[in-house]
Short mmCIF file of C-alpha atoms and ligand atoms in Angstrom, two decimals:
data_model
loop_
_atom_site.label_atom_id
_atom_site.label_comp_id
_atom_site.label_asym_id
_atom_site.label_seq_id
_atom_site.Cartn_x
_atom_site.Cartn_y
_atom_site.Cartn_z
CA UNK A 1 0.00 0.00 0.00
CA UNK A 2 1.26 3.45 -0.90
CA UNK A 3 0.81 5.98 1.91
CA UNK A 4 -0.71 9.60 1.19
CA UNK A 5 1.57 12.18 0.71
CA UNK A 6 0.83 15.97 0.73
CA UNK A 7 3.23 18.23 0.26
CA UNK A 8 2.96 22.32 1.27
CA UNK A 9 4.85 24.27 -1.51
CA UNK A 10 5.25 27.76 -0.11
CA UNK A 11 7.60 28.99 -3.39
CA UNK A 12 8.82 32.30 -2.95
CA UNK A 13 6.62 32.88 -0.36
CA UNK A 14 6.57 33.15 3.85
CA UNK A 15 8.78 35.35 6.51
CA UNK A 16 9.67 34.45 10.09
CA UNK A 17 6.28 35.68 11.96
CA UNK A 18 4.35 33.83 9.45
CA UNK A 19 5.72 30.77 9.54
CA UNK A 20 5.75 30.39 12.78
CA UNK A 21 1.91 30.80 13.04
CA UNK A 22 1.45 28.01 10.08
CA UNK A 23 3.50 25.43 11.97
CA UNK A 24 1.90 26.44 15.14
CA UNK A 25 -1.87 26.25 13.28
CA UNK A 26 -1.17 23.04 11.68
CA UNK A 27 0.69 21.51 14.61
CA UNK A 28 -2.51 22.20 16.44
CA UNK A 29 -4.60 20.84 14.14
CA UNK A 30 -2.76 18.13 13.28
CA UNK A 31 -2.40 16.92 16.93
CA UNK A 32 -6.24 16.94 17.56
CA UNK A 33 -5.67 13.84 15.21
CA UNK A 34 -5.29 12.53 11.65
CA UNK A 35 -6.12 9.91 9.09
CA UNK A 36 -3.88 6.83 8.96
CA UNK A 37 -1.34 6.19 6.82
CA UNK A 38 -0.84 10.02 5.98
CA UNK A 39 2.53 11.82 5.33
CA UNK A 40 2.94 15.66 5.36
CA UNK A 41 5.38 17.54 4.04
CA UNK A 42 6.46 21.69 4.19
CA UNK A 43 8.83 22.92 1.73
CA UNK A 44 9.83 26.50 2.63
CA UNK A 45 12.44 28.70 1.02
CA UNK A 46 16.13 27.79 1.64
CA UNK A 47 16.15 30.45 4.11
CA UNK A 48 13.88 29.29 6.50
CA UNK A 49 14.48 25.71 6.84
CA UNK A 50 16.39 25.64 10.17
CA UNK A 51 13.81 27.82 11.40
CA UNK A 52 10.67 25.40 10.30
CA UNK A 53 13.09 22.23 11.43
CA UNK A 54 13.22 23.58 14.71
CA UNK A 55 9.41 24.55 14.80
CA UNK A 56 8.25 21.06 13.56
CA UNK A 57 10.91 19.68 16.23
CA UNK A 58 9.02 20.83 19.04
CA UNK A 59 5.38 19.75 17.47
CA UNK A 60 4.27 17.03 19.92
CA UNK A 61 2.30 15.50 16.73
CA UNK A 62 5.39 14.71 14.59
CA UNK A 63 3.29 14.21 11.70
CA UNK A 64 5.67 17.30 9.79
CA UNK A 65 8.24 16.58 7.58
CA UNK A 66 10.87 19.40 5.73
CA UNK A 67 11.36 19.73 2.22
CA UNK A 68 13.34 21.92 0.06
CA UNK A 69 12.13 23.19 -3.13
CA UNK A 70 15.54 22.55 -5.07
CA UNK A 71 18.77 21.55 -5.00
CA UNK A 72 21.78 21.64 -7.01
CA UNK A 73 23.20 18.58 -8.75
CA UNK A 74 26.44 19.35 -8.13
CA UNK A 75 28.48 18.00 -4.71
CA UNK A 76 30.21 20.70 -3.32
CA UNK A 77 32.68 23.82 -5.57
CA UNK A 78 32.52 27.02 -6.87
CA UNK A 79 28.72 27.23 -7.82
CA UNK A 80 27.52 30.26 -6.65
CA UNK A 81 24.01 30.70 -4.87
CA UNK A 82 23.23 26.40 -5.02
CA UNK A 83 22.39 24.26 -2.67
CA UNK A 84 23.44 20.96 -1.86
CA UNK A 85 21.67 17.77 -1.13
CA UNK A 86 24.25 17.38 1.82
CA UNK A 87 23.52 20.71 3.12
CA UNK A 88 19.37 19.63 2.97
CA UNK A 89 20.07 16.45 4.74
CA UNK A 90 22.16 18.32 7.70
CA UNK A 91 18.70 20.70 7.60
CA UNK A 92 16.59 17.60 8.47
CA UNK A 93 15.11 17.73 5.03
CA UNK A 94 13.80 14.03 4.38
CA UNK A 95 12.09 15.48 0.95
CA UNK A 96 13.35 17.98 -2.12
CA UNK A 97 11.05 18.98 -5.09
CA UNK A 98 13.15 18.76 -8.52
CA UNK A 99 12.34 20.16 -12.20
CA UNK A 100 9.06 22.10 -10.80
CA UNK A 101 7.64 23.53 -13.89
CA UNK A 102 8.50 26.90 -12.88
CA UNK A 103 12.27 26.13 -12.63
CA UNK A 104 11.65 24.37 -16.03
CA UNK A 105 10.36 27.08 -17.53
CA UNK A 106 12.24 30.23 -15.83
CA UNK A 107 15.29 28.48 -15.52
CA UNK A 108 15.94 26.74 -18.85
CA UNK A 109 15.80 23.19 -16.07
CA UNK A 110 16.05 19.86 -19.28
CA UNK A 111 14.99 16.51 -18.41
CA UNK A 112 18.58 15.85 -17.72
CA UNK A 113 19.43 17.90 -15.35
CA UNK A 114 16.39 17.07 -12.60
CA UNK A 115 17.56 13.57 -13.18
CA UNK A 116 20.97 14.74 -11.73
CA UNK A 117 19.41 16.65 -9.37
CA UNK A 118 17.59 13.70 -8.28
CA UNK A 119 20.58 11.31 -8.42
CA UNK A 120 22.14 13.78 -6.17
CA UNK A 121 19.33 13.62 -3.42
CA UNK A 122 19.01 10.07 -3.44
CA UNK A 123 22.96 9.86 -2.92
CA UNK A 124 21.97 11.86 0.23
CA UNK A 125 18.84 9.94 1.62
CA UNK A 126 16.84 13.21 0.82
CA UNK A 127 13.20 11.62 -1.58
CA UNK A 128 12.97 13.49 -4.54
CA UNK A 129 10.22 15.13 -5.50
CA UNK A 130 10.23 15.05 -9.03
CA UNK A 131 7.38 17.19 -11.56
CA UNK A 132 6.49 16.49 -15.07
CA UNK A 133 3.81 17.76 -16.92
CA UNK A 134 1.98 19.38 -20.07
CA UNK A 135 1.91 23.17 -21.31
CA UNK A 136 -1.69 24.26 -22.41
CA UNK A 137 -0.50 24.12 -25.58
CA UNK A 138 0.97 20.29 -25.33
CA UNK A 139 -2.39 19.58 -24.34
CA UNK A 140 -4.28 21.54 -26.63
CA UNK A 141 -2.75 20.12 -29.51
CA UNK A 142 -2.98 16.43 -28.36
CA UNK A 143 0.40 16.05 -26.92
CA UNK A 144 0.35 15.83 -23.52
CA UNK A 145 1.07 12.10 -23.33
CA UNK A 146 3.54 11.88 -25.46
CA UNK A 147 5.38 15.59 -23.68
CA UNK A 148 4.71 13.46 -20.17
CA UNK A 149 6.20 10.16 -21.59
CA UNK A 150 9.37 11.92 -22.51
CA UNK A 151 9.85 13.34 -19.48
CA UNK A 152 9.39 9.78 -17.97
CA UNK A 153 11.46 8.01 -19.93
CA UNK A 154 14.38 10.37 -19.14
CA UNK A 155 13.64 9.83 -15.65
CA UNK A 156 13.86 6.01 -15.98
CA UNK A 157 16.75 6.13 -18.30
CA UNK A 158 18.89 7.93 -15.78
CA UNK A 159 17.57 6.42 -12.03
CA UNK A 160 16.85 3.01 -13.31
CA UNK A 161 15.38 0.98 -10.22
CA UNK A 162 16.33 3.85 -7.87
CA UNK A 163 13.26 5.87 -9.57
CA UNK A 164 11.62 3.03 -6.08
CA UNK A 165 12.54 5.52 -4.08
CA UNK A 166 11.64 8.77 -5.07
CA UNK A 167 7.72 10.39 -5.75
CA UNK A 168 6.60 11.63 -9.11
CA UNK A 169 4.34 14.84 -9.11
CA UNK A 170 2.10 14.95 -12.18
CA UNK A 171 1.36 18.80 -12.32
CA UNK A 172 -0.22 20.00 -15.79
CA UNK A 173 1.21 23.73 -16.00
CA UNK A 174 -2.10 24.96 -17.34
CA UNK A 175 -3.44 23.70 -14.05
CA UNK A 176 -0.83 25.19 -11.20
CA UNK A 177 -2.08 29.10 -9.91
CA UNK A 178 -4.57 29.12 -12.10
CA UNK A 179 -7.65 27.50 -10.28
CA UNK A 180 -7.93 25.17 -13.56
CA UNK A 181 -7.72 21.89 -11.42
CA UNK A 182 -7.86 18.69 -13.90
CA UNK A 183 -10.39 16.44 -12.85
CA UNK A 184 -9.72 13.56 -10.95
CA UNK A 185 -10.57 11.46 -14.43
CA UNK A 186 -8.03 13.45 -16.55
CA UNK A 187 -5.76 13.41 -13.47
CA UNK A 188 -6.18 9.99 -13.03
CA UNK A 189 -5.53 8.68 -16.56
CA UNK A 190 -2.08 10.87 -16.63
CA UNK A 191 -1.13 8.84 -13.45
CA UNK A 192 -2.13 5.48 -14.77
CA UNK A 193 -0.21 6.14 -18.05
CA UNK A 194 3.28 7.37 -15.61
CA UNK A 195 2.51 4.09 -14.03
CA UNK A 196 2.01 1.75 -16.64
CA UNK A 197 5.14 3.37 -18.57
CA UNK A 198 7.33 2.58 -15.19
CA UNK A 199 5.74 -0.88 -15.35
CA UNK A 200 7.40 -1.40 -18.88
CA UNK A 201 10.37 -0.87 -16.85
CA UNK A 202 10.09 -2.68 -13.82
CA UNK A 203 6.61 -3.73 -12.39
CA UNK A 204 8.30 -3.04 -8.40
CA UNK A 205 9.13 0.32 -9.27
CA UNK A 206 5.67 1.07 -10.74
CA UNK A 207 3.83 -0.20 -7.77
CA UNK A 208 5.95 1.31 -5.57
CA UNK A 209 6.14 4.60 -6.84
CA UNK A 210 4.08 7.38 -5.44
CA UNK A 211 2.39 9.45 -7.77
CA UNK A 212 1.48 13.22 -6.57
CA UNK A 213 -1.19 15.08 -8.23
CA UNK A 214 -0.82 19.21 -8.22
CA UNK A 215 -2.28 22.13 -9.92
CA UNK A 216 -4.85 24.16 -8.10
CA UNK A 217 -5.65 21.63 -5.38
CA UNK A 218 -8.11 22.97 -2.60
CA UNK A 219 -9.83 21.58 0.04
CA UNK A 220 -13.63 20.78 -1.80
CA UNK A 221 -10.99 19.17 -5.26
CA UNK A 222 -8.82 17.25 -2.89
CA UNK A 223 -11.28 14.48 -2.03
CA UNK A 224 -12.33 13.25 -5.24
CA UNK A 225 -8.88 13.52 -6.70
CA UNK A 226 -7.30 11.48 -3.57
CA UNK A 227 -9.25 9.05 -3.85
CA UNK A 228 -8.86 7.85 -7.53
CA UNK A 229 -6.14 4.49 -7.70
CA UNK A 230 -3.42 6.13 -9.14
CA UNK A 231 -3.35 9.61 -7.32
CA UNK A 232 -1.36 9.43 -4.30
CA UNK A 233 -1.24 12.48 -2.72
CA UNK A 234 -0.83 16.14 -3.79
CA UNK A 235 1.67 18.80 -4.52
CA UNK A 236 -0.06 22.03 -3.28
CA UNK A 237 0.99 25.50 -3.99
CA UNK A 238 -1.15 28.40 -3.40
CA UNK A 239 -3.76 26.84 -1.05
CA UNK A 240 -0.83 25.52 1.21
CA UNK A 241 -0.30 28.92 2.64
CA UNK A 242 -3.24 29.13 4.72
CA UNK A 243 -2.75 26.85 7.10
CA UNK A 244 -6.19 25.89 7.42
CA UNK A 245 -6.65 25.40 3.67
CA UNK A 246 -3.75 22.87 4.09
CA UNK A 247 -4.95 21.00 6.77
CA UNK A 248 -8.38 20.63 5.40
CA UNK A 249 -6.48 19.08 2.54
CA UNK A 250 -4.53 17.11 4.82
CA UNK A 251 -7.53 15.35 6.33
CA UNK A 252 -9.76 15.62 2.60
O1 G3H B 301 4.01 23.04 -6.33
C1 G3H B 301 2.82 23.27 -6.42
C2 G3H B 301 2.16 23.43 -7.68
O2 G3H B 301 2.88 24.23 -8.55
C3 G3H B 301 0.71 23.77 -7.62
O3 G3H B 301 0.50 25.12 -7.34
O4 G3H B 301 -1.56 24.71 -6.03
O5 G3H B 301 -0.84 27.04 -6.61
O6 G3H B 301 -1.73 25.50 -8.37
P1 G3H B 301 -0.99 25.63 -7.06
#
């Protein structure tokens, strides 16, 4: 059984006064008790980690995890302004997002280099996190599976059976800010064709494999989406900033 993951994205967003209240609100929340099998996840900016490790430290629920919303693929060197996996890890990150569309987009990120990015955390014990999906325009012109495929097959080519341990986050760009959710049925077919691709591969690896959805998630979408076969959880951007939006996704 794959356990639920969901997974706060802040982006470029948060300072210290208000991130203390989120952990505090969702702490609170969280401790007044949750579904089974759950996992929860907060990925602030680099800056902030230590601070948000030390405030889910001293949450008596424990239910938090840390994430980072990058890294760099390189070790250590001159590489000014990255990050390194072994810098996350000492941060008590357990998870790191790689090849969000954004950085994909804005930052010129290929199919090659989240794979390094995620070789990199993986070398570190840190889950990758890693996004594919469609442009409007992919999908508009009937090419989203074939544009998600690629993407895939990179991602297999490169990790082979390591891909076991990391999480996929199927996130159609036309879909993330824009309150454009897919529905759980388009949602769910993209997952089932990541899935059945990774089971030409390796049948373990497919069935092992959690597959996130995100793109405009809230909490009245989050049910009906969580609970199709292939959707295991959810990669949440602007409704994870209200902490009450994200635990009502949390528990949806
Ligand atoms: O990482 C999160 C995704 O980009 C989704 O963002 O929930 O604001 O659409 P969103």
């Amino acid at each position: 059984m794959r356990p639920l993951i969901v997974i706060a994205n802040w982006k470029l967003n948060g300072n210290l006064k208000s991130n203390q209240d989120w952990v505090q609100v969702v702490c609170r929340g969280m401790e007044k008790g949750m579904p089974a099998g759950r996992k929860y996840v907060v990925c602030p900016p680099f800056p902030y980690l230590a601070q948000c490790a030390d405030l889910i430290q001293n949450c008596s629920a424990a239910f938090l995890s840390l994430g980072a919303q990058d890294v760099s693929r390189h070790e250590t060197g001159a590489f000014t302004g990255e990050v390194s996996a072994a810098m996350l890890k000492e941060f008590a990150c357990a998870y790191v997002i790689v090849g969000h569309s954004e950085r994909r987009q804005m930052h010129g990120e290929s199919d090659g280099l989240i794979a390094e990015k995620a070789l990199q955390a993986l070398d570190h014990g840190v889950t990758p996190v890693i996004c594919v999906g469609e442009t409007a325009d992919e999908r508009n012109s009937g090419r989203e599976v074939e544009i998600v495929r690629s993407q895939v097959a990179k991602l297999v080519s490169v990790l082979q059976d390591r891909l076991a341990d990391c999480l996929i986050a199927y996130e159609p760009v036309w879909a993330i800010g824009t309150g454009k959710v897919a529905s759980a049925q388009v949602a769910q077919d993209m997952h089932r064709v990541i899935r059945l691709q990774l089971a030409e591969f390796d049948e373990d690896v497919a069935s092992h494999v959690g597959i996130l959805y995100g793109g405009s998630v809230k909490p009245d979408n989050a049910v009906e989406l969580f609970a199709m076969p292939d959707i295991d959880g959810g990669l949440i951007g602007g409704a994870s900033l209200d902490p009450q939006e994200f635990l009502a996704i949390c528990q949806a």
